[in-house]
Amino acid sequence: MGGLSKKAFQLQTLSEQNEQQKLLIDSGNLLFKRDSITDGVSQERLTAKSIIKIYQKLGYDGVGVGPLDLSGGIKLLRDSTDNGFPWISANIMDDTGNPLFKQWISKKTQNTEIVITALTAAPRKMVPGIQINKWQTILPELLAQIRKVKKDPFIVLLSSLNHEENSQITKQYPEIHLLISTDQRKGNVSPQLLNGCLLTQTAKQGKYQGLLEITLGKDRRWGQNSAKQLAGLQNKLGSLNWQLRRLQKKTTVAENEEKYKKTITRLSSEKKKLDSQIDSLKKAIAKEKTGEIANDQYTYRFIGLKKSMGDDQPTIEELNKLNSKISELHQKERANNRKKRSDGSISSHAHMTGYRVCSACHPAQAEFWQATRHAAAYATLRQRKKHLNLECLPCHLTLDIQNATFKKQPRKQLLSFPEELQSVGCESCHGAGKNHSISPERYRLVQLPDENICLACHTSDHDDNFDYNAKLQQISCPAE
Ligand code: HEC
Ligand code: HEC
Ligand code: HEC
Ligand code: HEC
């Protein structure tokens, strides 16, 4: 989510820098992270709506429906389609077997029609009101339909299917020219030819932006990029020339002549070969400039969205609005929670006791801890008005990380954590300590938290240079 304002900024910069026609597409799985989202207002639904708004503002041409976009039911998607959001899915049908979304869209470039279609993988949980048809039945009809109205189109498939299925598709339908996948198990996949089709994707959750620059040729076949190839060959020639000159200088010393002769002969013949390769490539390029390029060509780049990048202001504003809505919702939720159960008091946190109790017996460690950022982790969220945001709370509160069941507790409970647990407290690292506090000799706590404890929060998303040994020194409590 936070990355969206950077993504927007980056897209704007790119379109300012590039004159060429651009096509903004995504293979989907944008909206949710889980399979099934309950009805009613929730942080997840509010967030999904904001994502839709932001993508639409950015001017996406087409977005494939991914199975995770269906987690909140079909209404959200239908409503956004009615508002003009460019969802595409060739194989999601309503109860009567009619397609629910546009099955494909097209965009005209100077002399080529680009057709974008999408296939949706079956979601893990059934979604009421829809059927997901198999690609085996959909694709033949669809491609025939496209062929009827478009002459020699450049066909792009946005696919949330798995790699085996994608591979099958490229084998059976060579007219599909570019396949953008959204395989959750894979990260960035550099463009690679698979049965003549170019296949690529960026890592999930929008940490990267993929930029694929395509020069359309006359034949719908991927060729090499001659300009790039030429640069490579010229580089090689440069270093060959340099080696040759160096050796020739050395041979001016008499006794070296024999020694280097063989190498010089070998390098010279290599140079000859390179010269002629460069020559014919130059001719080909000259031809391309006057006439038409024979093959489609591409270059690509993945752009990591780093913290230091700029932010798009309108997107920031949209995200701030979202955060206010979330806070408002959760303020009510928290008040209700506290009324219903005596939640919000430490007694409802079975094995936890909070930093104050620990401090009574371990004043030196408590004093040290108070001065670390961990003690202020919740205050940090409060300052940014993010203390009612369920996305942030899990790492800025004291949770019993060593107890695997903590992950299963309803996340809304995080909203009403008592003050004693509003920080990365003692028990985040040493484990739940209620029993220990009553009977320290009988119930021992972990003395030295291992790296996995830290990594539960210091994930690469939130701390891109976590070094256990170095960081441990900064936060190790002093000895008794
Ligand atoms: C009533 C006093 C008391 C309270 C309250 C208390 N401790 Fe202790 N703690 C002790 C004593 C005594 C020891 C030494 C036990 C031993 O060496 O057998 C100890 C040892 C420890 C150790 C070292 C573990 C080891 O095995 O060497 C850690 C870590 C620790 N406590 C953390 C905590 C945390 C965290 C809390 C709060 C959840 C806490 N303590 C609450 C008295 C207390
Ligand atoms: C419950 C989540 C959580 C756990 C577990 C955790 N951290 Fe942190 N850590 C944070 C957060 C959040 C911050 C930033 C707090 C802020 O600035 O408001 C932070 C900050 C830090 C800092 C900066 C401290 C400073 O005072 O500048 C260091 C160093 C650090 N953590 C090391 C560790 C190490 C080492 C471990 C494991 C032994 C660990 N953390 C375990 C969440 C955690
Ligand atoms: C997976 C755990 C995790 C989650 C979720 C998380 N944080 Fe953090 N946060 C950390 C850790 C770890 C640090 C300390 C990083 C470091 O020491 O470099 C930190 C540091 C921070 C800081 C202080 C450092 C900075 O970058 O300015 C802020 C502010 C912050 N988090 C805000 C948030 C907000 C807002 C959210 C929710 C959108 C959030 N965090 C969600 C783990 C998390
Ligand atoms: C971010 C993780 C972290 C937090 C939070 C934390 N500690 Fe520690 N604590 C450590 C580490 C690391 C050590 C050093 C262990 C070692 O070197 O064996 C340590 C050591 C200790 C020891 C044993 C000292 C000794 O060697 O005899 C006690 C007692 C202790 N901490 C208590 C506390 C209390 C009380 C709090 C909260 C007020 C707290 N710790 C918060 C990480 C943490």
XYZ file of C-alpha atoms and ligand atoms in Angstrom:
652
model
C 0.000 0.000 0.000
C 2.637 2.505 1.061
C 4.461 1.754 -2.175
C 1.557 2.997 -4.286
C 2.492 6.672 -4.061
C 6.022 5.799 -5.208
C 4.690 3.630 -7.994
C 2.482 6.501 -9.140
C 5.405 8.915 -9.003
C 7.569 6.523 -10.991
C 4.911 6.027 -13.660
C 4.585 9.740 -14.103
C 8.337 10.224 -14.398
C 8.557 7.430 -16.937
C 5.817 8.818 -19.108
C 7.454 12.256 -19.015
C 10.756 10.734 -20.117
C 9.325 8.602 -22.892
C 7.621 9.816 -25.992
C 6.519 6.365 -27.105
C 3.022 5.114 -26.807
C 2.550 3.357 -23.495
C 0.366 0.555 -22.348
C -0.276 0.214 -18.634
C -1.317 -3.295 -17.707
C -1.359 -5.553 -14.671
C -2.106 -9.253 -14.292
C -4.152 -8.742 -11.160
C -4.191 -9.956 -7.546
C -4.187 -6.313 -6.538
C -6.940 -6.042 -4.035
C -6.596 -8.579 -1.248
C -3.953 -10.708 0.416
C -6.281 -13.427 1.674
C -8.699 -15.899 0.062
C -11.846 -14.840 1.783
C -12.929 -11.494 3.178
C -16.049 -11.224 5.340
C -18.934 -8.992 4.321
C -19.446 -5.601 5.871
C -17.124 -2.658 6.212
C -13.547 -3.600 7.066
C -10.044 -2.240 6.658
C -9.453 -4.733 3.865
C -12.498 -3.639 1.882
C -11.798 0.052 2.365
C -8.224 -0.570 1.210
C -9.364 -2.496 -1.858
C -11.636 0.377 -2.851
C -8.776 2.849 -2.563
C -6.511 0.648 -4.665
C -9.168 0.580 -7.373
C -9.467 4.360 -7.255
C -5.722 4.910 -7.427
C -5.186 2.484 -10.315
C -7.998 4.066 -12.208
C -6.512 7.529 -11.737
C -3.175 6.263 -12.980
C -4.874 5.414 -16.244
C -4.360 1.664 -16.459
C -5.413 0.267 -19.813
C -6.210 -3.216 -18.602
C -6.039 -5.224 -15.395
C -6.566 -8.972 -15.341
C -8.818 -10.304 -12.615
C -6.702 -12.478 -10.310
C -8.165 -15.011 -7.856
C -7.237 -12.751 -4.926
C -9.283 -9.936 -6.453
C -12.330 -12.171 -5.999
C -11.852 -12.676 -2.243
C -14.327 -9.936 -1.389
C -17.051 -11.270 -3.679
C -18.101 -10.187 -7.116
C -20.052 -7.029 -6.278
C -16.999 -4.897 -5.616
C -15.612 -5.790 -9.038
C -18.894 -5.254 -10.835
C -19.355 -1.862 -9.224
C -15.859 -0.818 -10.223
C -16.435 -2.066 -13.772
C -19.550 0.109 -13.900
C -17.334 3.006 -12.857
C -15.021 2.315 -15.751
C -12.284 0.240 -14.118
C -10.623 -1.778 -16.904
C -10.955 -5.307 -15.500
C -10.432 -8.047 -18.072
C -11.198 -11.732 -17.754
C -12.002 -14.058 -20.600
C -13.108 -16.917 -18.384
C -15.162 -15.554 -15.484
C -18.814 -16.176 -16.290
C -22.025 -15.369 -14.468
C -24.582 -18.022 -13.475
C -26.021 -18.090 -16.964
C -22.633 -18.644 -18.585
C -22.155 -15.130 -19.950
C -18.856 -13.337 -19.460
C -18.889 -10.958 -16.484
C -16.041 -8.783 -17.690
C -14.603 -7.616 -20.966
C -12.951 -10.689 -22.439
C -10.435 -8.607 -24.328
C -9.683 -5.049 -25.266
C -7.661 -3.599 -28.093
C -5.468 -0.602 -28.618
C -4.222 0.701 -31.929
C -0.654 1.738 -32.517
C 0.610 3.234 -35.749
C 0.314 0.057 -37.756
C -0.431 -2.731 -35.312
C -3.482 -3.635 -33.285
C -2.643 -4.685 -29.749
C -5.131 -7.049 -28.162
C -5.094 -7.656 -24.410
C -6.920 -10.579 -22.918
C -6.782 -12.232 -19.493
C -7.281 -15.635 -17.894
C -8.205 -15.991 -14.241
C -7.104 -18.937 -12.106
C -9.790 -20.555 -9.958
C -9.843 -18.986 -6.482
C -9.202 -21.327 -3.565
C -12.621 -20.603 -2.093
C -15.809 -20.711 -4.146
C -17.142 -17.293 -5.049
C -20.955 -17.169 -5.183
C -22.504 -16.091 -8.469
C -19.638 -16.917 -10.801
C -18.091 -19.800 -12.672
C -14.515 -19.964 -13.823
C -14.308 -21.613 -17.213
C -11.291 -23.626 -18.290
C -8.862 -21.986 -20.670
C -9.034 -25.086 -22.851
C -12.648 -24.284 -23.729
C -12.367 -20.498 -23.750
C -9.218 -19.810 -25.722
C -10.010 -21.455 -29.068
C -13.302 -19.538 -29.432
C -11.815 -16.335 -28.172
C -8.837 -16.364 -30.501
C -11.061 -17.191 -33.461
C -13.268 -14.256 -32.524
C -10.265 -11.917 -32.332
C -8.893 -13.139 -35.660
C -12.191 -12.374 -37.298
C -12.057 -8.672 -36.461
C -8.351 -7.891 -36.113
C -5.729 -8.466 -38.739
C -2.433 -9.861 -37.489
C -2.787 -8.466 -33.959
C -0.150 -8.381 -31.232
C -1.841 -10.491 -28.546
C -1.028 -9.996 -24.875
C -2.301 -12.480 -22.297
C -2.525 -11.484 -18.629
C -2.575 -14.746 -16.738
C -2.926 -15.778 -13.122
C -2.667 -19.449 -14.110
C 0.350 -21.479 -13.007
C 3.508 -21.948 -15.006
C 2.608 -25.384 -16.376
C -0.673 -24.067 -17.756
C 0.971 -20.961 -19.188
C 3.553 -23.150 -20.838
C 0.815 -25.340 -22.354
C -0.942 -22.259 -23.666
C 2.161 -20.880 -25.377
C 2.710 -24.250 -27.006
C -0.846 -24.584 -28.310
C -1.453 -20.963 -29.260
C 1.612 -19.450 -30.913
C -0.439 -16.364 -31.812
C -0.184 -15.264 -28.180
C 2.851 -13.074 -28.298
C 3.402 -11.750 -24.802
C 2.314 -13.427 -21.574
C 2.385 -11.534 -18.289
C 1.928 -13.889 -15.389
C 1.283 -13.354 -11.698
C 2.741 -16.488 -10.163
C 2.622 -15.815 -6.421
C 5.513 -18.152 -5.774
C 7.878 -16.366 -8.122
C 9.464 -12.951 -7.934
C 10.570 -10.903 -10.892
C 10.876 -13.042 -14.014
C 13.034 -11.471 -16.717
C 11.460 -11.745 -20.158
C 12.191 -15.156 -21.633
C 11.012 -16.871 -24.755
C 8.767 -19.845 -24.097
C 7.700 -21.620 -27.273
C 8.138 -18.357 -29.142
C 6.040 -16.351 -26.664
C 7.682 -13.751 -24.455
C 6.893 -14.454 -20.801
C 7.550 -12.123 -17.882
C 6.226 -10.893 -14.545
C 7.114 -8.668 -11.606
C 7.193 -9.775 -7.982
C 3.905 -9.727 -6.084
C 2.666 -6.839 -3.947
C 4.008 -4.144 -6.182
C 7.547 -3.747 -4.921
C 8.786 -3.529 -8.474
C 7.595 -1.982 -11.634
C 8.369 -3.772 -14.888
C 9.150 -1.684 -17.924
C 9.120 -3.490 -21.235
C 9.980 -1.444 -24.302
C 8.811 -3.042 -27.486
C 9.584 -2.032 -31.043
C 6.989 -3.558 -33.305
C 8.266 -5.113 -36.516
C 6.620 -6.457 -39.602
C 6.626 -10.115 -38.580
C 4.952 -11.275 -35.389
C 8.118 -13.001 -34.262
C 10.546 -11.964 -31.523
C 13.919 -10.987 -32.927
C 17.055 -9.634 -31.438
C 17.526 -6.010 -30.730
C 20.178 -5.095 -33.298
C 21.167 -1.798 -31.708
C 21.791 -3.446 -28.370
C 23.612 -6.319 -30.041
C 25.785 -3.878 -31.958
C 26.740 -2.055 -28.773
C 27.780 -5.404 -27.270
C 29.934 -6.329 -30.247
C 31.550 -2.916 -30.360
C 32.450 -3.243 -26.708
C 34.066 -6.581 -27.397
C 35.987 -5.139 -30.332
C 37.232 -2.301 -28.167
C 38.729 -4.633 -25.606
C 40.227 -6.851 -28.342
C 41.922 -3.856 -29.927
C 43.303 -2.842 -26.585
C 44.748 -6.317 -25.933
C 46.283 -6.397 -29.395
C 47.935 -3.006 -29.004
C 49.328 -4.021 -25.640
C 50.798 -7.253 -27.004
C 52.215 -5.553 -30.063
C 53.998 -3.065 -27.842
C 55.500 -5.935 -25.873
C 56.782 -7.663 -28.998
C 59.022 -4.690 -29.760
C 61.282 -6.302 -27.180
C 63.048 -8.960 -29.260
C 62.859 -11.999 -26.990
C 59.081 -11.580 -26.610
C 58.289 -11.919 -30.263
C 57.956 -15.717 -30.345
C 56.195 -15.820 -27.026
C 53.263 -13.662 -28.111
C 53.025 -14.572 -31.755
C 50.424 -17.272 -31.290
C 48.169 -15.140 -29.144
C 48.381 -12.262 -31.575
C 47.418 -14.489 -34.475
C 44.438 -15.829 -32.536
C 43.251 -12.392 -31.463
C 43.701 -11.024 -34.981
C 41.484 -13.668 -36.479
C 38.885 -13.037 -33.778
C 39.025 -9.364 -34.654
C 38.450 -10.129 -38.298
C 35.357 -12.134 -37.450
C 34.017 -9.402 -35.204
C 34.652 -6.769 -37.847
C 32.566 -8.619 -40.374
C 29.767 -9.307 -37.831
C 29.630 -5.625 -36.984
C 29.605 -4.742 -40.623
C 26.599 -6.874 -41.483
C 24.755 -5.760 -38.360
C 25.306 -2.134 -39.323
C 23.886 -2.862 -42.744
C 20.841 -4.512 -41.174
C 20.305 -1.504 -38.929
C 20.575 0.875 -41.873
C 17.925 -1.153 -43.636
C 15.676 -1.062 -40.574
C 15.968 2.713 -40.508
C 14.862 3.146 -44.080
C 12.350 0.382 -44.316
C 10.545 -1.601 -41.691
C 11.936 -3.696 -38.900
C 11.544 -7.373 -39.642
C 10.959 -8.675 -36.118
C 9.457 -7.417 -32.890
C 12.182 -6.363 -30.482
C 12.294 -5.597 -26.788
C 14.390 -4.270 -23.957
C 13.315 -4.366 -20.322
C 14.014 -3.092 -16.855
C 12.626 -3.798 -13.385
C 12.424 -0.709 -11.264
C 12.574 -1.302 -7.506
C 10.407 1.099 -5.535
C 12.891 2.340 -2.954
C 12.146 4.423 0.114
C 14.209 7.288 -1.262
C 11.990 7.687 -4.339
C 9.559 10.548 -4.625
C 5.842 10.276 -3.873
C 2.886 11.249 -5.995
C 0.958 13.851 -4.008
C -2.608 13.008 -5.132
C -1.950 9.347 -4.278
C -0.657 10.325 -0.838
C -3.842 12.306 -0.311
C -5.971 9.333 -1.321
C -4.058 7.119 1.104
C -4.482 9.658 3.896
C -8.196 9.690 3.267
C -8.188 5.910 3.469
C -6.331 6.015 6.754
C -8.842 8.419 8.257
C -11.673 6.113 7.257
C -9.878 3.153 8.806
C -9.229 5.065 12.029
C -12.841 6.110 12.282
C -14.036 2.554 11.746
C -11.644 1.115 14.290
C -12.301 3.732 16.918
C -15.909 2.557 16.982
C -14.802 -1.049 16.909
C -12.487 -0.527 19.847
C -15.144 1.194 21.908
C -17.564 -1.674 21.226
C -14.939 -4.253 22.093
C -14.213 -2.652 25.398
C -17.872 -2.493 26.274
C -18.617 -6.083 25.302
C -15.763 -7.828 27.049
C -13.394 -6.455 29.570
C -10.934 -6.482 26.693
C -8.419 -3.694 26.797
C -7.217 -4.776 30.203
C -4.157 -6.910 30.691
C -6.214 -9.682 32.281
C -7.489 -10.716 28.859
C -3.939 -11.414 27.673
C -3.560 -14.818 29.206
C 0.191 -15.313 29.504
C 1.387 -11.764 29.147
C 2.010 -9.278 31.880
C 3.360 -6.125 30.262
C 6.630 -4.232 30.741
C 5.726 -2.595 34.053
C 5.658 -5.807 36.034
C 9.022 -6.887 34.597
C 10.530 -3.499 35.380
C 9.906 -3.925 39.096
C 12.420 -6.790 39.322
C 14.705 -5.820 36.416
C 15.099 -2.058 36.753
C 18.466 -1.841 34.975
C 17.191 -3.642 31.872
C 13.960 -1.661 31.944
C 15.843 1.618 32.037
C 17.964 0.533 29.105
C 14.944 -0.645 27.109
C 13.063 2.619 27.705
C 15.794 4.405 25.778
C 15.494 2.156 22.692
C 13.149 2.771 19.770
C 11.305 -0.419 20.752
C 9.775 1.334 23.748
C 8.414 4.053 21.460
C 7.196 1.817 18.640
C 3.518 2.459 19.313
C 4.085 6.165 19.907
C 5.620 6.233 16.440
C 2.368 4.940 14.979
C 0.330 7.359 17.037
C 2.392 10.274 15.749
C 1.550 9.231 12.229
C -2.079 8.517 13.074
C -1.558 4.874 12.179
C -2.238 3.371 15.598
C -5.680 2.183 14.485
C -4.377 0.539 11.345
C -4.333 -3.255 11.395
C -1.568 -3.356 8.810
C 0.830 -1.632 11.162
C -0.053 -2.891 14.612
C 1.378 -6.440 14.550
C 4.990 -5.204 14.681
C 4.527 -2.125 16.816
C 2.930 -3.911 19.792
C 4.064 -6.570 22.272
C 2.961 -9.943 20.961
C 3.882 -13.414 22.113
C 5.938 -14.217 19.030
C 7.310 -17.467 20.398
C 3.824 -18.839 20.717
C 2.723 -19.765 17.206
C -0.967 -19.354 18.068
C -0.571 -15.588 18.347
C -0.940 -15.370 14.607
C -4.399 -16.900 14.840
C -5.926 -14.373 17.193
C -8.477 -12.109 15.537
C -6.563 -9.104 14.338
C -9.172 -6.711 15.655
C -8.001 -7.572 19.163
C -4.853 -5.623 18.383
C -6.910 -2.443 18.475
C -7.674 -2.760 22.146
C -4.303 -3.805 23.511
C -3.698 -2.325 26.957
C -1.128 0.412 27.466
C 1.407 -2.047 28.980
C 1.597 -3.832 25.642
C 1.663 -0.739 23.443
C 5.342 -0.951 22.500
C 7.789 -3.638 21.375
C 8.031 -4.715 25.005
C 10.106 -7.155 27.030
C 7.900 -10.098 26.177
C 8.314 -9.624 22.403
C 11.884 -10.827 22.843
C 11.878 -12.850 26.064
C 8.479 -14.545 25.690
C 5.230 -14.327 27.661
C 6.171 -13.764 31.297
C 3.147 -13.920 33.582
C 4.208 -17.192 35.146
C 7.828 -16.111 35.365
C 6.798 -12.939 37.171
C 5.046 -14.934 39.841
C 7.644 -17.648 40.167
C 10.902 -16.641 38.448
C 12.973 -19.660 39.454
C 10.352 -22.151 38.347
C 9.461 -20.530 35.011
C 12.483 -19.340 33.096
C 12.301 -17.027 30.129
C 14.432 -16.994 27.018
C 17.572 -15.026 27.810
C 18.883 -14.461 24.320
C 16.211 -14.080 21.637
C 17.333 -15.764 18.431
C 17.378 -14.160 15.010
C 13.955 -15.541 14.046
C 12.323 -13.515 16.795
C 13.720 -10.310 15.352
C 12.874 -11.351 11.817
C 9.197 -11.715 12.719
C 9.183 -7.903 12.583
C 12.442 -6.920 10.907
C 11.294 -8.260 7.550
C 12.907 -7.066 4.345
C 9.842 -4.903 3.660
C 10.393 -2.891 6.811
C 14.124 -3.123 7.414
C 16.125 -3.698 4.286
C 19.469 -4.051 6.020
C 18.812 -6.135 9.107
C 22.054 -7.603 10.434
C 21.366 -9.690 13.540
C 24.757 -9.398 15.193
C 25.143 -5.703 14.611
C 21.605 -4.817 15.657
C 21.645 -7.163 18.631
C 24.395 -5.083 20.184
C 22.244 -1.979 19.980
C 19.338 -3.484 21.877
C 20.889 -6.102 24.255
C 19.818 -5.321 27.789
C 22.723 -5.005 30.233
C 23.565 -7.922 32.555
C 22.179 -7.995 36.089
C 9.304 -11.027 40.938
C 10.473 -10.617 40.237
C 10.550 -10.856 38.764
C 9.677 -10.420 37.814
C 8.352 -9.701 37.995
C 10.271 -10.748 36.536
N 11.462 -11.382 36.724
Fe 12.734 -11.964 35.298
N 13.914 -12.842 36.671
C 13.731 -12.766 38.027
C 14.746 -13.549 38.680
C 14.874 -13.745 40.184
C 15.540 -14.102 37.655
C 16.704 -15.034 37.801
C 16.170 -16.421 37.712
C 17.233 -17.467 37.833
O 18.383 -17.155 37.514
O 16.886 -18.562 38.249
C 15.018 -13.605 36.411
C 15.556 -13.883 35.153
C 15.138 -13.300 34.001
C 15.800 -13.448 32.732
C 17.056 -14.210 32.454
C 16.644 -15.595 32.025
C 17.641 -16.648 32.342
O 17.229 -17.805 32.273
O 18.781 -16.341 32.670
C 15.073 -12.736 31.827
C 15.353 -12.580 30.330
C 13.958 -12.179 32.531
N 14.037 -12.531 33.845
C 12.965 -11.388 31.925
C 11.848 -10.994 32.582
C 10.708 -10.423 31.910
C 10.604 -10.168 30.432
C 9.781 -10.165 32.870
C 8.412 -9.617 32.663
C 7.550 -10.393 31.812
C 10.342 -10.581 34.117
N 11.575 -11.081 33.916
C 9.684 -10.448 35.310
C 12.749 -12.048 38.658
C 11.658 -11.475 38.065
C 7.498 -7.011 17.683
C 8.311 -6.564 16.581
C 9.805 -6.439 16.790
C 10.672 -7.405 17.254
C 10.343 -8.811 17.732
C 11.977 -6.824 17.178
N 11.916 -5.549 16.719
Fe 13.451 -4.239 16.528
N 12.164 -2.778 16.000
C 10.821 -2.938 15.805
C 10.230 -1.663 15.481
C 8.763 -1.426 15.151
C 11.268 -0.715 15.511
C 11.147 0.788 15.216
C 10.411 1.426 16.314
C 10.259 2.918 16.069
O 11.191 3.558 15.584
O 9.189 3.420 16.427
C 12.488 -1.465 15.828
C 13.744 -0.888 15.967
C 14.903 -1.610 16.179
C 16.219 -1.039 16.215
C 16.567 0.420 16.175
C 16.768 0.682 17.653
C 17.174 2.061 18.064
O 17.053 2.326 19.285
O 17.581 2.828 17.198
C 17.106 -2.080 16.388
C 18.600 -2.005 16.479
C 16.321 -3.292 16.477
N 14.989 -2.960 16.353
C 16.847 -4.552 16.655
C 16.104 -5.676 16.956
C 16.660 -6.972 17.274
C 18.135 -7.308 17.283
C 15.622 -7.791 17.536
C 15.666 -9.246 17.948
C 16.461 -9.561 19.100
C 14.405 -7.015 17.368
N 14.745 -5.742 17.009
C 13.129 -7.516 17.552
C 10.105 -4.112 15.908
C 10.609 -5.279 16.445
C 6.359 -6.684 9.655
C 6.543 -5.751 10.717
C 6.145 -4.299 10.547
C 4.935 -3.802 10.117
C 3.719 -4.588 9.662
C 5.055 -2.374 10.186
N 6.284 -2.020 10.665
Fe 6.956 -0.120 11.005
N 8.788 -0.851 11.488
C 9.115 -2.171 11.584
C 10.512 -2.297 11.918
C 11.266 -3.590 12.101
C 11.027 -1.001 12.020
C 12.462 -0.593 12.319
C 13.226 -0.514 11.057
C 14.668 -0.189 11.261
O 15.178 -0.277 12.377
O 15.290 0.151 10.249
C 9.900 -0.111 11.761
C 9.991 1.269 11.775
C 8.945 2.108 11.539
C 9.025 3.553 11.608
C 10.256 4.365 12.004
C 11.307 4.312 10.969
C 10.947 5.039 9.724
O 10.960 4.399 8.655
O 10.674 6.237 9.782
C 7.793 4.040 11.259
C 7.371 5.482 11.152
C 6.952 2.898 11.006
N 7.659 1.748 11.196
C 5.622 2.986 10.636
C 4.853 1.901 10.254
C 3.526 2.026 9.694
C 2.793 3.326 9.459
C 3.084 0.773 9.449
C 1.779 0.349 8.803
C 1.510 0.906 7.513
C 4.142 -0.150 9.856
N 5.188 0.595 10.336
C 4.042 -1.514 9.789
C 8.269 -3.255 11.388
C 6.981 -3.169 10.897
C 14.388 -6.368 21.242
C 14.548 -7.450 22.161
C 14.550 -7.195 23.643
C 13.627 -6.497 24.373
C 12.416 -5.769 23.844
C 14.021 -6.618 25.740
N 15.144 -7.370 25.840
Fe 16.030 -7.995 27.552
N 17.527 -8.804 26.512
C 17.612 -8.824 25.129
C 18.885 -9.332 24.740
C 19.393 -9.502 23.314
C 19.582 -9.645 25.933
C 21.005 -10.170 26.076
C 20.987 -11.644 26.208
C 22.375 -12.220 26.246
O 23.307 -11.543 25.844
O 22.465 -13.351 26.684
C 18.677 -9.340 27.011
C 18.928 -9.577 28.338
C 18.002 -9.423 29.358
C 18.129 -9.921 30.708
C 19.233 -10.794 31.220
C 20.416 -9.977 31.609
C 21.528 -10.853 32.142
O 22.379 -11.174 31.320
O 21.470 -11.214 33.285
C 17.044 -9.501 31.380
C 16.743 -9.765 32.849
C 16.222 -8.766 30.478
N 16.825 -8.727 29.251
C 15.029 -8.159 30.801
C 14.305 -7.361 29.951
C 13.196 -6.549 30.361
C 12.666 -6.447 31.772
C 12.749 -5.928 29.245
C 11.629 -4.915 29.143
C 11.672 -3.796 30.068
C 13.544 -6.394 28.127
N 14.495 -7.228 28.612
C 13.337 -6.049 26.796
C 16.632 -8.435 24.238
C 15.514 -7.708 24.588
